[in-house]
XYZ file of C-alpha atoms in Angstrom:
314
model
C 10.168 19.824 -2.260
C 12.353 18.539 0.010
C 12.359 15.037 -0.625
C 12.734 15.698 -4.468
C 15.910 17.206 -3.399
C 17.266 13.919 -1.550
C 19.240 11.311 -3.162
C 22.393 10.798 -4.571
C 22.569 13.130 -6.764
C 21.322 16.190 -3.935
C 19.686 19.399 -5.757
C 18.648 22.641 -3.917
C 15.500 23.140 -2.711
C 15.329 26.900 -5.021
C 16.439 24.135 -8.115
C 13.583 21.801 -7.740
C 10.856 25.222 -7.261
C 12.667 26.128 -10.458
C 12.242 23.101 -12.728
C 8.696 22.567 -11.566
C 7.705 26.411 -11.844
C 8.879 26.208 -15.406
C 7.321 22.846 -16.591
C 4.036 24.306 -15.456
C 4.312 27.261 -17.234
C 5.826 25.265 -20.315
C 8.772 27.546 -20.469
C 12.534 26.785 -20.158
C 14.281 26.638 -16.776
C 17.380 27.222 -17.562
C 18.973 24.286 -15.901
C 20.480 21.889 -18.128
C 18.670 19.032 -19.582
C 19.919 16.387 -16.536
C 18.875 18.310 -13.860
C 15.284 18.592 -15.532
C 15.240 14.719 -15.877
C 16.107 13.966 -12.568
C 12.972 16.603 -10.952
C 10.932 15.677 -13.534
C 11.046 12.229 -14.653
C 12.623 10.784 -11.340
C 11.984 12.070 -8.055
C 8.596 13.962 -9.199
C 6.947 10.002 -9.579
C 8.857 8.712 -6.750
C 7.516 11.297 -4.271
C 3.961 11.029 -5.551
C 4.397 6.796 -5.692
C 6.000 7.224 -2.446
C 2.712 9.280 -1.006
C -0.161 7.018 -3.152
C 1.505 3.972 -1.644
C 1.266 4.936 1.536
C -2.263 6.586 1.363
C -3.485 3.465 0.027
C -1.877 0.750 2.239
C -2.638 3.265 5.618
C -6.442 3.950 4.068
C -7.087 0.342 3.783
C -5.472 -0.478 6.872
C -7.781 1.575 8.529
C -11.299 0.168 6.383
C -9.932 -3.407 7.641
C -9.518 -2.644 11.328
C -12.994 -1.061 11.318
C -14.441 -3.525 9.152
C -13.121 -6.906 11.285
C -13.146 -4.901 14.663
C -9.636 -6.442 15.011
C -6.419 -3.654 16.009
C -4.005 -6.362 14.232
C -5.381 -6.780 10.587
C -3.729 -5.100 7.872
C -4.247 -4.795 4.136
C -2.487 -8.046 3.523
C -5.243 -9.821 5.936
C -7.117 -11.339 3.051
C -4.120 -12.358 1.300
C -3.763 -9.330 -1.461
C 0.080 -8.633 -1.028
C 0.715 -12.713 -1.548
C -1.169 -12.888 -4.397
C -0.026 -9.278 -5.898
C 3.730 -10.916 -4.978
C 3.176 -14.150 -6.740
C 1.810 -12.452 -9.727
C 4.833 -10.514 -10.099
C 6.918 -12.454 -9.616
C 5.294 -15.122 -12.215
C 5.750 -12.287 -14.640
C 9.325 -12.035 -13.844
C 9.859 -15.536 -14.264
C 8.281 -15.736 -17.736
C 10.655 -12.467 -18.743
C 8.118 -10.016 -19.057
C 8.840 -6.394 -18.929
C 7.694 -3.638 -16.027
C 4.149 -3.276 -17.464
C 3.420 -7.281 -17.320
C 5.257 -7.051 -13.955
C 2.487 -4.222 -12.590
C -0.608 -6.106 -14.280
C 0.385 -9.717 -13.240
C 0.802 -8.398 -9.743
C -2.724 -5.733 -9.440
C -4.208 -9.180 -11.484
C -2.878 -11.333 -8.302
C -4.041 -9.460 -5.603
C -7.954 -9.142 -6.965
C -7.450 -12.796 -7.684
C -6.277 -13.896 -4.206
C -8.850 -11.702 -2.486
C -11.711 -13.342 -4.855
C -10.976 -16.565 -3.910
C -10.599 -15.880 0.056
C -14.058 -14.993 -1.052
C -15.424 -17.512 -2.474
C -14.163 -19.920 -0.172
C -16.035 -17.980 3.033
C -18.901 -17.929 0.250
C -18.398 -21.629 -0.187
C -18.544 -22.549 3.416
C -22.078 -21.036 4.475
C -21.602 -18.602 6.848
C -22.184 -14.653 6.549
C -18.942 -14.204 8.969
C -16.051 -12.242 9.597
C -13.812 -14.697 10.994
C -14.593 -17.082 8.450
C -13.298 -14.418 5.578
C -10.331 -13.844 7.968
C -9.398 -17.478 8.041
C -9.813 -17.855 4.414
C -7.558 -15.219 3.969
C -4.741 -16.996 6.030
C -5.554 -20.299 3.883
C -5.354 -18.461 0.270
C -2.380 -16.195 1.464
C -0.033 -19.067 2.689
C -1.061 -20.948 -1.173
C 0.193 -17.927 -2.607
C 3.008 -17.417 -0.411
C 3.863 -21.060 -1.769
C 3.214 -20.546 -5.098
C 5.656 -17.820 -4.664
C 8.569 -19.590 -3.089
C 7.970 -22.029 -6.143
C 8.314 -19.443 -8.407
C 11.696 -18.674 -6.997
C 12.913 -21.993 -6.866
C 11.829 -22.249 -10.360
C 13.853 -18.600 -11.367
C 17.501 -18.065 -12.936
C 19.466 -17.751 -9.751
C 21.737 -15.406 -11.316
C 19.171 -13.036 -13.174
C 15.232 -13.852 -12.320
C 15.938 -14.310 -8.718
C 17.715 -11.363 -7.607
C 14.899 -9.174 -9.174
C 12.118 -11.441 -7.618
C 13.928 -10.975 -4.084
C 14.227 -7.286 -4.568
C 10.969 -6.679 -5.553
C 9.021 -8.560 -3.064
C 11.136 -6.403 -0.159
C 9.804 -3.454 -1.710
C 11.034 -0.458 -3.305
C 10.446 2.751 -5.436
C 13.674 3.015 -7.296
C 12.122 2.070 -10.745
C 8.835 3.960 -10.427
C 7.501 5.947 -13.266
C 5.133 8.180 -14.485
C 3.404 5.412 -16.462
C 2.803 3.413 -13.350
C 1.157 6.200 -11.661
C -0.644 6.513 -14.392
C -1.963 2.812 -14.046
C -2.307 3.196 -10.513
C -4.111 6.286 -9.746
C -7.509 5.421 -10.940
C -7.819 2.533 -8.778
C -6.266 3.991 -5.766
C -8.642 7.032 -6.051
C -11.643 5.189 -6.700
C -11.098 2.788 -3.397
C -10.368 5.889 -1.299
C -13.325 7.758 -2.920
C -15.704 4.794 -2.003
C -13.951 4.479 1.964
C -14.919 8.051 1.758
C -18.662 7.570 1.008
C -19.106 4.957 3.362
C -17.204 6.678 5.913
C -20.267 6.908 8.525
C -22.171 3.582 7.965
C -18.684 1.742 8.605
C -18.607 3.399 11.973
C -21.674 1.928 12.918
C -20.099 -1.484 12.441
C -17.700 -0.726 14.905
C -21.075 -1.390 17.784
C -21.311 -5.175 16.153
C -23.653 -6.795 12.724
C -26.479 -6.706 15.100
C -26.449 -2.917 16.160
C -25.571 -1.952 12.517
C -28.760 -4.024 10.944
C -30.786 -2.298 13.924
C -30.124 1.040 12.481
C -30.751 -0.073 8.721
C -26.993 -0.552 7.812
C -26.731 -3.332 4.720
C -24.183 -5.115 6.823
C -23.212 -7.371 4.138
C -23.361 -4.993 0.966
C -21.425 -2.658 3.314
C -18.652 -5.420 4.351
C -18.055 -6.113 -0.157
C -18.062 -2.706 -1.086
C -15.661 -1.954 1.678
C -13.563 -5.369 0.703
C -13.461 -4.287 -2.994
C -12.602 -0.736 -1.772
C -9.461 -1.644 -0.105
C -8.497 -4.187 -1.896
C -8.016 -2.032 -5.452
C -6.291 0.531 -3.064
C -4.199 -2.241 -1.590
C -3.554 -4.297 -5.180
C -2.801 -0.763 -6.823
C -0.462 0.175 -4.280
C 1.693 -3.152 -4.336
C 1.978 -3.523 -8.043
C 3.682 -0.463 -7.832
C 5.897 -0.449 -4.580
C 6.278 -4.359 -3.985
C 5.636 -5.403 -0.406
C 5.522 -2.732 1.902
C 4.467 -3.730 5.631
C 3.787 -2.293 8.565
C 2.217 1.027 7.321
C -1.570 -0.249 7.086
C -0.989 -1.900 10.250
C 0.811 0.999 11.993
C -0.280 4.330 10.772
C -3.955 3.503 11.618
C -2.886 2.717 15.610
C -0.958 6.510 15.365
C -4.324 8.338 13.671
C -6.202 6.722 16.930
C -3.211 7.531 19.326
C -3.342 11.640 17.813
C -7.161 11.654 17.102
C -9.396 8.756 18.724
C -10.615 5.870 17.583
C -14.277 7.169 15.334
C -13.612 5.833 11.755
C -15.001 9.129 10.136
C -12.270 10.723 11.178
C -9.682 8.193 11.651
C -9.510 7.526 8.197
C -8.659 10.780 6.579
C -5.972 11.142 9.664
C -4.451 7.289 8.658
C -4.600 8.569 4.442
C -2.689 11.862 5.491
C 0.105 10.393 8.216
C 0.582 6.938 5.958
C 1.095 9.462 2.958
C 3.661 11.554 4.815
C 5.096 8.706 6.677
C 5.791 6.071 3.725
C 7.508 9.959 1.904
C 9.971 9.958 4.589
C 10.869 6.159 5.016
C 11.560 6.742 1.253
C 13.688 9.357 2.017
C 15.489 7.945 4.605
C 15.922 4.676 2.202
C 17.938 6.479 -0.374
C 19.903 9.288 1.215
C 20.531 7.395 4.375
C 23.408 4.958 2.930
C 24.895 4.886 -0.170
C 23.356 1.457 -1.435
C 19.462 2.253 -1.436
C 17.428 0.089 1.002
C 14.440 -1.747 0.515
C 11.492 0.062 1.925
C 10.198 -3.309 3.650
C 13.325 -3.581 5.299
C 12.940 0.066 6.366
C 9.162 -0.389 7.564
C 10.053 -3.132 9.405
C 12.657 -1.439 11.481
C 11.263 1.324 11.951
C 7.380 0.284 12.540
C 8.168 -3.071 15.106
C 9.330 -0.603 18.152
C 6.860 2.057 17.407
C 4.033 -0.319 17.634
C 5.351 -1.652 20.864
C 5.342 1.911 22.244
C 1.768 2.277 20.847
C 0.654 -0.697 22.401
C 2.542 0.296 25.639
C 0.944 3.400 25.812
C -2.813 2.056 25.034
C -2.487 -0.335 27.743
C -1.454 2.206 30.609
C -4.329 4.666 29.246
């Protein structure tokens, strides 16, 4: 309630309770028709973007960390955030509108995580690492494809919007794009859900998990796909949000301990919250709205130093 409040144009908490309690009654709330807009058509999908995003990018965060046994990998390890960024911004270039932006980018991400894929496929080996590094390889093509993209783009129109998009933000969000990125986001965190307790068992090594009858390899894809629909979802929405996958996770261990069953409800709930309040801060802070990257970025760098800090001396 309080963050539908913030912003620019600042409305009472008592308003906001008002203009909600009447839409879901389907009676009139007396406020005029502006007011009704802004709850209702503008900060309501911001707030609920703002806490899907963050869900998402923390929840996968957490399924990678687990999944590579590696504290620094993020949802953007296997190169979903390039490829969701070059798709967008491929859309931009060839002037289509916010729906062609969303699809081209959720259509980039799948695609740069399929071919990290098939490359570790290609290569022979049933291993980690080699996914890992042929996630590096197929997220600095895209990164490249992007930076083409933007040499390619209208410096005074197309390049502006690229720039701003790919530093992240949730100024333009509507209901429509929740709409297209609900589903996915829900069925990745559904499936994380599921597989909760067999992914913990990966956390002892392949070998220990194939001891006690875990299908290591049908676990590791089902996981993959998991997070990456929750990670593509979540960027064709927001743009390029980092830090939160990568920090929230380290804060769930730092409040609750490191077990995965547990860990990665914690990382869904505090990336939700957390991502609602860099939001927040990102458009009531100044009076020029700040990308959310930007935001992330200051914020999350020290914090994660202080995490680390702390780790070490326990």
């Amino acid at each position: 309630m309080v963050s539908m409040g913030l912003g620019r144009y600042r409305l009472p908490i008592q308003t906001v309770i008002d203009v909600l309690w009447s839409a879901l009654a389907n009676k009139a709330s007396g406020y005029s028709p502006a007011i009704e807009n802004v709850v209702l058509a503008v900060r309501l999908p911001r707030v609920l973007a703002a806490m899907l995003v963050g869900a998402s990018l923390a929840g996968a965060g957490a399924a990678y960390q687990t999944l590579f046994r590696n504290p620094l990998a993020s949802p953007a390890i296997l190169g979903v955030s390039s490829g969701a960024g070059f798709g967008a911004a491929l859309a931009m270039l060839l002037g289509g509108g916010a729906l062609a932006v969303q699809g081209f980018s959720f259509a980039g991400g799948i695609c740069a995580v399929g071919t990290a894929i098939f490359i570790a496929g290609h290569l022979g080996k049933d291993s980690a690492l080699v996914l890992v590094l042929a996630g590096l390889v197929v997220s600095a093509l895209f990164q490249a494809l992007t930076s083409a993209t933007k040499y390619l783009a209208d410096p005074l129109d197309t390049l502006p919007t690229i720039v701003f998009w790919l530093l992240g933000s949730l100024g333009r969000v509507t209901a429509s794009d929740l709409y297209f990125a609900a589903p996915f986001s829900a069925l990745g965190i559904v499936a994380l859900f599921l597989l909760r307790w067999p992914t913990q068992v990966l956390e002892a090594g392949d070998d220990e998990a194939r001891t006690l009858g875990v299908p290591v390899r049908w676990l590791r894809v089902m996981l993959i796909v998991a997070a990456t629909l929750m990670t593509a979802a979540a960027v064709s929405i927001s743009g390029i949000v980092g830090w939160i996958g990568l920090l929230v996770p380290h804060l769930g261990r730092l409040m609750i301990g490191p077990a995965y069953a547990r860990l990665l409800p914690a990382s869904i709930l505090l990336g939700a919250g957390f991502l609602l309040l860099v939001d927040d801060l990102c458009r009531s802070a100044f009076a020029t709205e700040l990308p959310l990257g930007i935001v992330t970025a200051i914020l999350g760098a020290p914090v994660f130093v202080i995490i680390l800090a702390r780790a070490r001396r326990q």
